[in-house]
mmCIF file of C-alpha atoms and ligand atoms in Angstrom:
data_model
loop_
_atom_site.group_PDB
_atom_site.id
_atom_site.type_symbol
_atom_site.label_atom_id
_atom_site.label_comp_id
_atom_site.label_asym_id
_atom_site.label_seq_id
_atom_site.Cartn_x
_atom_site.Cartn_y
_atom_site.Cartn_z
ATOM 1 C CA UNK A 1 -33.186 -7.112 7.742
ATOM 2 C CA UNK A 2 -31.812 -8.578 11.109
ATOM 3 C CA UNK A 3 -28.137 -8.988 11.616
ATOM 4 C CA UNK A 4 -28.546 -12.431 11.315
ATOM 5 C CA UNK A 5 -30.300 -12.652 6.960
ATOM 6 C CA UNK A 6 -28.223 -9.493 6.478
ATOM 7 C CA UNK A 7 -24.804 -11.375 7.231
ATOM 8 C CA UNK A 8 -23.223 -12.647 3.799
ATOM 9 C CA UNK A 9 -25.387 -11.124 1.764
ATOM 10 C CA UNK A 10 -23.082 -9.527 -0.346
ATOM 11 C CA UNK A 11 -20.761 -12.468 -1.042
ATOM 12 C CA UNK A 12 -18.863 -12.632 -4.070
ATOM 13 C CA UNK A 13 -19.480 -8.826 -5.105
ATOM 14 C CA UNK A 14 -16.943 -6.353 -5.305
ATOM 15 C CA UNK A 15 -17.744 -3.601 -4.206
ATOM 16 C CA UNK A 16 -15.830 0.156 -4.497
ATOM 17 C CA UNK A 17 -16.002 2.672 -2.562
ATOM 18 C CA UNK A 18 -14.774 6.567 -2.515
ATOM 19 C CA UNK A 19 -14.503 8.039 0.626
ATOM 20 C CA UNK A 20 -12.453 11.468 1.913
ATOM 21 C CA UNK A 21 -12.020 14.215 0.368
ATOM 22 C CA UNK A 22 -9.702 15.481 -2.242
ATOM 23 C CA UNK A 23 -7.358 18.467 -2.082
ATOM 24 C CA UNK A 24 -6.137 20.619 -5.528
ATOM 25 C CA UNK A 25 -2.814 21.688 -5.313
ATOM 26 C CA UNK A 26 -2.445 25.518 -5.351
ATOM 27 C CA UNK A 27 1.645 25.535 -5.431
ATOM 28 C CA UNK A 28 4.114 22.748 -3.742
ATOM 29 C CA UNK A 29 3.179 24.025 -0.001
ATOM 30 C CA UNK A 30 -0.499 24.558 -0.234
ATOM 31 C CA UNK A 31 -3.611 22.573 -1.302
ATOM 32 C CA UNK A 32 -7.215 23.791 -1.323
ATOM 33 C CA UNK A 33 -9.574 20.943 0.594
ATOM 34 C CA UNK A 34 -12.751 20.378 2.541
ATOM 35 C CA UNK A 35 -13.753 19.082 5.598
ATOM 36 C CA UNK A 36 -14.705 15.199 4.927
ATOM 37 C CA UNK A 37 -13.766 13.278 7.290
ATOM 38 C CA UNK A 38 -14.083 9.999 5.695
ATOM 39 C CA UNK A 39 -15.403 8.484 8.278
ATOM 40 C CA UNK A 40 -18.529 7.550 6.283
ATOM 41 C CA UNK A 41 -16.685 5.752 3.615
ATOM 42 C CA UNK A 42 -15.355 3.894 6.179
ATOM 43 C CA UNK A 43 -17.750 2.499 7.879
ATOM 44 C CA UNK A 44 -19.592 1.510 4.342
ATOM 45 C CA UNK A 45 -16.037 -0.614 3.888
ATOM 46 C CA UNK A 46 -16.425 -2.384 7.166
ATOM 47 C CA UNK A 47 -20.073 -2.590 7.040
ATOM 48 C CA UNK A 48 -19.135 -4.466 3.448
ATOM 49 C CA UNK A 49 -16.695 -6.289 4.323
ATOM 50 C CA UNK A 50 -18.569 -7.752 7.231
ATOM 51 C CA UNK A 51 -21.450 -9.194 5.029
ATOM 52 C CA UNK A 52 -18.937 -10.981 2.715
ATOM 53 C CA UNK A 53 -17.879 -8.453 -0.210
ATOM 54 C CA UNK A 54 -14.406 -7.560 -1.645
ATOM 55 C CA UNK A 55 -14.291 -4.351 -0.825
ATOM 56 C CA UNK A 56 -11.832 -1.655 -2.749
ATOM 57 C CA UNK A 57 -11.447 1.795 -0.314
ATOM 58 C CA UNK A 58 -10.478 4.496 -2.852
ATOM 59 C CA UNK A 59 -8.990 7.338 0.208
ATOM 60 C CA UNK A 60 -8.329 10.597 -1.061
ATOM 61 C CA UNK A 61 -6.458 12.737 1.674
ATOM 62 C CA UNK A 62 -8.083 11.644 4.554
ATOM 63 C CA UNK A 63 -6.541 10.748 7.921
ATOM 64 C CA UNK A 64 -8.816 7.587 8.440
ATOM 65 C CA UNK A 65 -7.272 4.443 9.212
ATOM 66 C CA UNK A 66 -9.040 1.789 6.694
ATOM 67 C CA UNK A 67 -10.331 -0.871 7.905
ATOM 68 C CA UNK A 68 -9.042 -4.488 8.142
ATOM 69 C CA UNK A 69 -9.797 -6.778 5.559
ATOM 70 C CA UNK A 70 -10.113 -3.871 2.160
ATOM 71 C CA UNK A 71 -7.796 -3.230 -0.581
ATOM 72 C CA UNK A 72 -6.317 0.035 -0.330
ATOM 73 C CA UNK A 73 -6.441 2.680 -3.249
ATOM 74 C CA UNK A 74 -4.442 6.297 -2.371
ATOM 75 C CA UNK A 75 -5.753 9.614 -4.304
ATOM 76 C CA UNK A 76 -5.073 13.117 -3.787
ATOM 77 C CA UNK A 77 -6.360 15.118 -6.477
ATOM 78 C CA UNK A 78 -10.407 15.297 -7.886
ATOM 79 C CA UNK A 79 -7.866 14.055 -10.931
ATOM 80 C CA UNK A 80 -6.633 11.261 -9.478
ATOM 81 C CA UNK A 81 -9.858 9.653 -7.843
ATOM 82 C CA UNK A 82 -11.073 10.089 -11.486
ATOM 83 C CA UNK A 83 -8.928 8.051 -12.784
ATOM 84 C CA UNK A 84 -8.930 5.747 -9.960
ATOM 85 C CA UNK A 85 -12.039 5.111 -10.352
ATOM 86 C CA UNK A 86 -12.037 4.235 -14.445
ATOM 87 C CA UNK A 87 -9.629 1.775 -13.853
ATOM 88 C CA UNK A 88 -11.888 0.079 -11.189
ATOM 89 C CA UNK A 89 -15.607 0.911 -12.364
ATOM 90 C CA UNK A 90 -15.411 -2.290 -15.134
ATOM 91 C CA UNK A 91 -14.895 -4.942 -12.029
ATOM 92 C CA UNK A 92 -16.991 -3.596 -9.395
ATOM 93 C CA UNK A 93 -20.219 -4.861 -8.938
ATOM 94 C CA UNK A 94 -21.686 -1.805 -7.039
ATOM 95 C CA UNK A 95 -19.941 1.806 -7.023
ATOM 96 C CA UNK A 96 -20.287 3.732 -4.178
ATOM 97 C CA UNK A 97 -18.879 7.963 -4.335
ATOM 98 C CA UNK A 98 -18.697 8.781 -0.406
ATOM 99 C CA UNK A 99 -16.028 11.026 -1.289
ATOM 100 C CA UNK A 100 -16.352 14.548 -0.943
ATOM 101 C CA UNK A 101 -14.931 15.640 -4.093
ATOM 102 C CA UNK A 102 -13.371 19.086 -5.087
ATOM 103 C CA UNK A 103 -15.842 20.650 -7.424
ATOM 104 C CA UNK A 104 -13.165 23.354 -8.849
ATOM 105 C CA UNK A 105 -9.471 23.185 -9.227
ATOM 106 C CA UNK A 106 -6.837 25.560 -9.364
ATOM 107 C CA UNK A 107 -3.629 25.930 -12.286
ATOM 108 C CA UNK A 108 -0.991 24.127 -10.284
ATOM 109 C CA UNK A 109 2.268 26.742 -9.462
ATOM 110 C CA UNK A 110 5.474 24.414 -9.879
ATOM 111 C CA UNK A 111 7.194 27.194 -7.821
ATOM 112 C CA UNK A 112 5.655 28.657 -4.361
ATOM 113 C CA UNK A 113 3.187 31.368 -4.761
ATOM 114 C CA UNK A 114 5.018 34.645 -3.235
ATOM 115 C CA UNK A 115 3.437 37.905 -2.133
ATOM 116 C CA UNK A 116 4.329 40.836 -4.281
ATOM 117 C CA UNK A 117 5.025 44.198 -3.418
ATOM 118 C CA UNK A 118 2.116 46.688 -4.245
ATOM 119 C CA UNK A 119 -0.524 43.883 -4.216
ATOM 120 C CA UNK A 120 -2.602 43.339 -1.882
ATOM 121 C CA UNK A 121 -4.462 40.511 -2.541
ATOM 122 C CA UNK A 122 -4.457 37.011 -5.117
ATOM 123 C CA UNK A 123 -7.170 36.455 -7.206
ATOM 124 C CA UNK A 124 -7.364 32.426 -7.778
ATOM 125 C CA UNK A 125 -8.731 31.092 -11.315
ATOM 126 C CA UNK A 126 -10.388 28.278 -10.461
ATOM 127 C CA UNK A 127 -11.906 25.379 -13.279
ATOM 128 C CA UNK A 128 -14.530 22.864 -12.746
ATOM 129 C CA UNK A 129 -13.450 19.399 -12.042
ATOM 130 C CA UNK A 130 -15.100 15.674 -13.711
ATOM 131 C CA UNK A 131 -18.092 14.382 -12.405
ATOM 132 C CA UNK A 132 -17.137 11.514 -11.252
ATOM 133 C CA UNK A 133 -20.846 10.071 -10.474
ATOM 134 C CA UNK A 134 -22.290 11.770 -13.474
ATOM 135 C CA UNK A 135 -19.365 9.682 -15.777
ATOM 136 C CA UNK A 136 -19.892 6.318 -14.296
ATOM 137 C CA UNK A 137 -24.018 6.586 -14.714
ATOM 138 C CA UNK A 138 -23.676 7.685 -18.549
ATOM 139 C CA UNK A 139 -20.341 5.044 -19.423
ATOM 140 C CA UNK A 140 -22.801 2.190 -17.914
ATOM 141 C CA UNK A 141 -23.945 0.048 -20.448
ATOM 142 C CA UNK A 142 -26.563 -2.128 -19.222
ATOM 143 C CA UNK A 143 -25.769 -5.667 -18.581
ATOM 144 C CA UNK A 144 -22.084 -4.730 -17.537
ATOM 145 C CA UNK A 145 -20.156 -3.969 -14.775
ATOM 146 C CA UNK A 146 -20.828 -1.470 -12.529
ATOM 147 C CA UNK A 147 -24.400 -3.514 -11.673
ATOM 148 C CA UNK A 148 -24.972 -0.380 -8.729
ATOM 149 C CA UNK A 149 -24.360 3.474 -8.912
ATOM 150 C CA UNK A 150 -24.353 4.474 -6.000
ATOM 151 C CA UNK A 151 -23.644 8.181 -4.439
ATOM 152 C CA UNK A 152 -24.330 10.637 -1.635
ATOM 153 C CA UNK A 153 -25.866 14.179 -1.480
ATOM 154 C CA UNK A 154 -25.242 16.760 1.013
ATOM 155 C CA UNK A 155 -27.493 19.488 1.196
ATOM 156 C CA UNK A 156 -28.731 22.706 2.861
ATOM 157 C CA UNK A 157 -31.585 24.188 2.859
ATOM 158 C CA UNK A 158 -32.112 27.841 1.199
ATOM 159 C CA UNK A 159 -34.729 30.708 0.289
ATOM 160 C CA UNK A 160 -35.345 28.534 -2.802
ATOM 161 C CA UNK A 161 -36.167 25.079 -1.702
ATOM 162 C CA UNK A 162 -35.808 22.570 1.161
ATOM 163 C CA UNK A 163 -32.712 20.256 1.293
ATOM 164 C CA UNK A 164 -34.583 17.441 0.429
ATOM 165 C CA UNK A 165 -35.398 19.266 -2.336
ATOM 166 C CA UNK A 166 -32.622 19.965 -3.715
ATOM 167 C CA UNK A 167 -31.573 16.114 -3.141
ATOM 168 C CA UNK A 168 -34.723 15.169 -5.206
ATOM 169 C CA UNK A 169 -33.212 17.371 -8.151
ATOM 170 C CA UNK A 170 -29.519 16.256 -7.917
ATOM 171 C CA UNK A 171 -30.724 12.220 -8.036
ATOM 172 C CA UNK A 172 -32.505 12.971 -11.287
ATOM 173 C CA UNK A 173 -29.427 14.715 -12.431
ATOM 174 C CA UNK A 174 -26.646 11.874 -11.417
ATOM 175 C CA UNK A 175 -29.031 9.257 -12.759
ATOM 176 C CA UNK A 176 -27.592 6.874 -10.115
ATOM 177 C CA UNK A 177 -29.319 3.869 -8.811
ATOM 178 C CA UNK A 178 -29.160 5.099 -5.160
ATOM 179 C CA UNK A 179 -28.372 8.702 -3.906
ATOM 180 C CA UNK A 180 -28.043 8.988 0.003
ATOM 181 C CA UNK A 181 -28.961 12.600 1.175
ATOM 182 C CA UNK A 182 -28.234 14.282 4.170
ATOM 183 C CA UNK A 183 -29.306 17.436 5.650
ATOM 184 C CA UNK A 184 -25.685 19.013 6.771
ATOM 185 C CA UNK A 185 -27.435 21.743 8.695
ATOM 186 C CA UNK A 186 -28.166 18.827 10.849
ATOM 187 C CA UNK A 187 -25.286 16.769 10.972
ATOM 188 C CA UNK A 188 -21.972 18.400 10.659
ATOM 189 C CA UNK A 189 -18.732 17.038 9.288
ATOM 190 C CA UNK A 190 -16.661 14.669 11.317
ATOM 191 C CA UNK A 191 -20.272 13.517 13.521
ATOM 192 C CA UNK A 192 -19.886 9.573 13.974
ATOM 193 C CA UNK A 193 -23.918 10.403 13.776
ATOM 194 C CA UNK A 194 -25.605 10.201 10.272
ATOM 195 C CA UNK A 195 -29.610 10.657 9.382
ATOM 196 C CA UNK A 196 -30.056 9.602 5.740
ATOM 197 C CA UNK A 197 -32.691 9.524 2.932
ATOM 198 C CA UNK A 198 -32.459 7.166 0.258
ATOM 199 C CA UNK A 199 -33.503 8.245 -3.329
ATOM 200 C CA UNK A 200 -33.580 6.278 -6.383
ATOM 201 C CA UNK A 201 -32.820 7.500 -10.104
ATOM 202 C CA UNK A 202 -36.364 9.703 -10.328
ATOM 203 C CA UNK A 203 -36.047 11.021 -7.156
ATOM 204 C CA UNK A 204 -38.213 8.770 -5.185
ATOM 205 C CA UNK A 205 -37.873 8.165 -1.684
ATOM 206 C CA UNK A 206 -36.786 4.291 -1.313
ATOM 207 C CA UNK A 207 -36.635 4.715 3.064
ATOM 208 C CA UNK A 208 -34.729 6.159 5.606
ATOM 209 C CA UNK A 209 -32.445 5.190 7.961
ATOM 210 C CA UNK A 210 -30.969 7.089 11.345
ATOM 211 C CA UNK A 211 -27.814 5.710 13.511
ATOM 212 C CA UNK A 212 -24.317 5.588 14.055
ATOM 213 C CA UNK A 213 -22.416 5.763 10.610
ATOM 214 C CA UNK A 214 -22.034 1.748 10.929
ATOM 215 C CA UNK A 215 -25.644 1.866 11.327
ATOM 216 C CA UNK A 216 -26.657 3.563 8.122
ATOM 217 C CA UNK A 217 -24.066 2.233 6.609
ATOM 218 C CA UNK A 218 -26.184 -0.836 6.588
ATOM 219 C CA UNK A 219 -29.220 0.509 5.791
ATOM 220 C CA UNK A 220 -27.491 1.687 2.885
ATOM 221 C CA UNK A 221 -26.444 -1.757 2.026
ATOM 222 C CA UNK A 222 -29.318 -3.235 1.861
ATOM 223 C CA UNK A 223 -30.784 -0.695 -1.178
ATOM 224 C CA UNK A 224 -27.360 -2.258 -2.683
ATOM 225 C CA UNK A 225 -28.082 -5.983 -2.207
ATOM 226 C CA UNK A 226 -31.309 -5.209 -3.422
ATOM 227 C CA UNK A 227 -30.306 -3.285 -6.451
ATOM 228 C CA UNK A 228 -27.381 -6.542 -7.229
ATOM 229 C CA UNK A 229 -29.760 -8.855 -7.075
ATOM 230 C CA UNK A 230 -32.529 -7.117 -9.299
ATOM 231 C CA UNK A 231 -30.031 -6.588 -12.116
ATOM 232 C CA UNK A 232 -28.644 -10.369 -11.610
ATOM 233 C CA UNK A 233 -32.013 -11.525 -12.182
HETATM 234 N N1 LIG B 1 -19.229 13.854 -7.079
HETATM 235 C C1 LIG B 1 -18.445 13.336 -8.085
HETATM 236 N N2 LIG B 1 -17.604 14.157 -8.781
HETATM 237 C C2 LIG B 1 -17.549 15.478 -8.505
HETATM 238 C C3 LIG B 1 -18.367 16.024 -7.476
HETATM 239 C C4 LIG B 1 -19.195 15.169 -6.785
HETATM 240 O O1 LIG B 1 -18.506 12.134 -8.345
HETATM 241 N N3 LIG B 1 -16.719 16.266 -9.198
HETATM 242 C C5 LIG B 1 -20.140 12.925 -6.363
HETATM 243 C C6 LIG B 1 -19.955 12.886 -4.865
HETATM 244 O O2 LIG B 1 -19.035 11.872 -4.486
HETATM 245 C C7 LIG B 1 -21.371 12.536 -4.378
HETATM 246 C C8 LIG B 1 -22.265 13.155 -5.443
HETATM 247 O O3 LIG B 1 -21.449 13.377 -6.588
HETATM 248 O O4 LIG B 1 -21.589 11.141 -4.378
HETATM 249 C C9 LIG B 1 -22.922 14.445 -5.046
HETATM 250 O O5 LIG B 1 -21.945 15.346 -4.627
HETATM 251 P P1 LIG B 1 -22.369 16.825 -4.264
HETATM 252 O O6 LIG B 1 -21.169 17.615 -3.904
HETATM 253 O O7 LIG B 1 -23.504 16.767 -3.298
HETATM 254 O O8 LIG B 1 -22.999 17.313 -5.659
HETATM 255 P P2 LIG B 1 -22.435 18.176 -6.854
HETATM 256 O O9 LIG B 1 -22.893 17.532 -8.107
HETATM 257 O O10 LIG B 1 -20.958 18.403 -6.741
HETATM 258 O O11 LIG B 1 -23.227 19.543 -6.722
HETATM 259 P P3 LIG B 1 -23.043 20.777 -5.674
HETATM 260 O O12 LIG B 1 -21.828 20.532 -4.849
HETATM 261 O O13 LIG B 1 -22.932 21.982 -6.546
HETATM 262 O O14 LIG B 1 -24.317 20.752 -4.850
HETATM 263 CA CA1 LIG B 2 -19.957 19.233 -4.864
#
């Protein structure tokens, strides 16, 4: 769409969106993260924003500066965007996990983690953490709120299959309306760059779009109109 249809479009949805990445606490000092950047996220809030949505930024750890105009939600913790999230899935329209989210936590230490004489080494016990994207798709119950499921992908390439394979797999597996993939051998972390493939529920490639994070952002948007409007008609 032009600038011009595009603008408004989204009026009178609300719209969530995760974006950051989380960080497991290890003891009171140290936290295990990654390296989202948010930016991403972002730039899906603004892009929102700017064609008429309420838009709800769900931040977890991130050093982004959110952008004018969105409601605010602060997580830490894999835990906490969970939970985050179930409190704001049944009012959002469309659902959008840009977060980066911890796949394993760690038992929490109330008391700093010391070295001890005679060992040389720690050996960390680490658990799986909720899927987040993989809850909201099988809570849905069609008809209700969250109308759009929306989530990203990031994937490499390895001796078993091609990124975009792997991408094809994990949309069947989420069962979300609209997975975004990226190739991260391409595009590192923290890029204001993004190339992205859009795949629906069976895997399907739905388009493409390349650009500036706003850009794509979008791009995205659009698959998200789209989807609204199907399931208001
Ligand atoms: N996601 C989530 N909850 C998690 C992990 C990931 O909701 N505990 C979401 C992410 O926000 C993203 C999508 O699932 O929208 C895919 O994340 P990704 O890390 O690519 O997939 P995983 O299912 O975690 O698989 P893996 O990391 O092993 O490839
Ligand atoms: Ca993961």
């Amino acid at each position: 769409l032009a600038a011009g249809e595009r603008e408004r479009d989204l009026e009178g949805s609300h719209i969530v969106i995760t974006a950051g990445g989380t960080s497991e606490a290890l003891d009171p000092v140290r936290v295990l993260t990654n390296r989202s950047s948010g930016k991403q996220g972002a730039a899906l809030a603004r892009a929102a924003c700017v064609r008429g949505a309420r838009v709800t930024l769900v931040l977890a750890g991130s050093n982004i500066v959110p952008p004018a105009g969105v409601e605010v939600v602060r997580s830490v913790s894999a835990a906490d965007l969970a939970s985050a999230v179930r409190e704001l899935e049944g009012k959002a329209d469309a659902l959008i996990m840009a977060a980066a989210v911890s796949d394993f936590t760690p038992e929490t230490s109330g008391s700093k983690i010391k070295k001890r004489e005679g060992e040389s080494g720690l050996t960390l016990h680490l658990t799986e953490t909720e899927d987040i994207l993989r809850g909201l798709t099988e809570r849905r119950v069609p008809g209700r709120r969250p109308r759009a499921v929306c989530g990203f992908a990031a994937e490499t390439g390895d001796e078993h299959s091609s990124a975009l394979a792997h991408a094809k797999r994990k949309a069947q597996a989420k069962g979300a309306d609209l997975l975004a993939f990226n190739d991260v051998s391409k595009n590192g972390f923290g890029s204001d760059h993004n190339e992205l493939t859009f795949l629906g529920s069976s895997g399907e490639i739905l388009g493409a779009a390349s650009g500036s994070k706003d850009e794509v952002s979008h791009a995205m948007l659009d698959h998200v109109a789209a989807l609204l409007t199907r399931e208001h008609g």
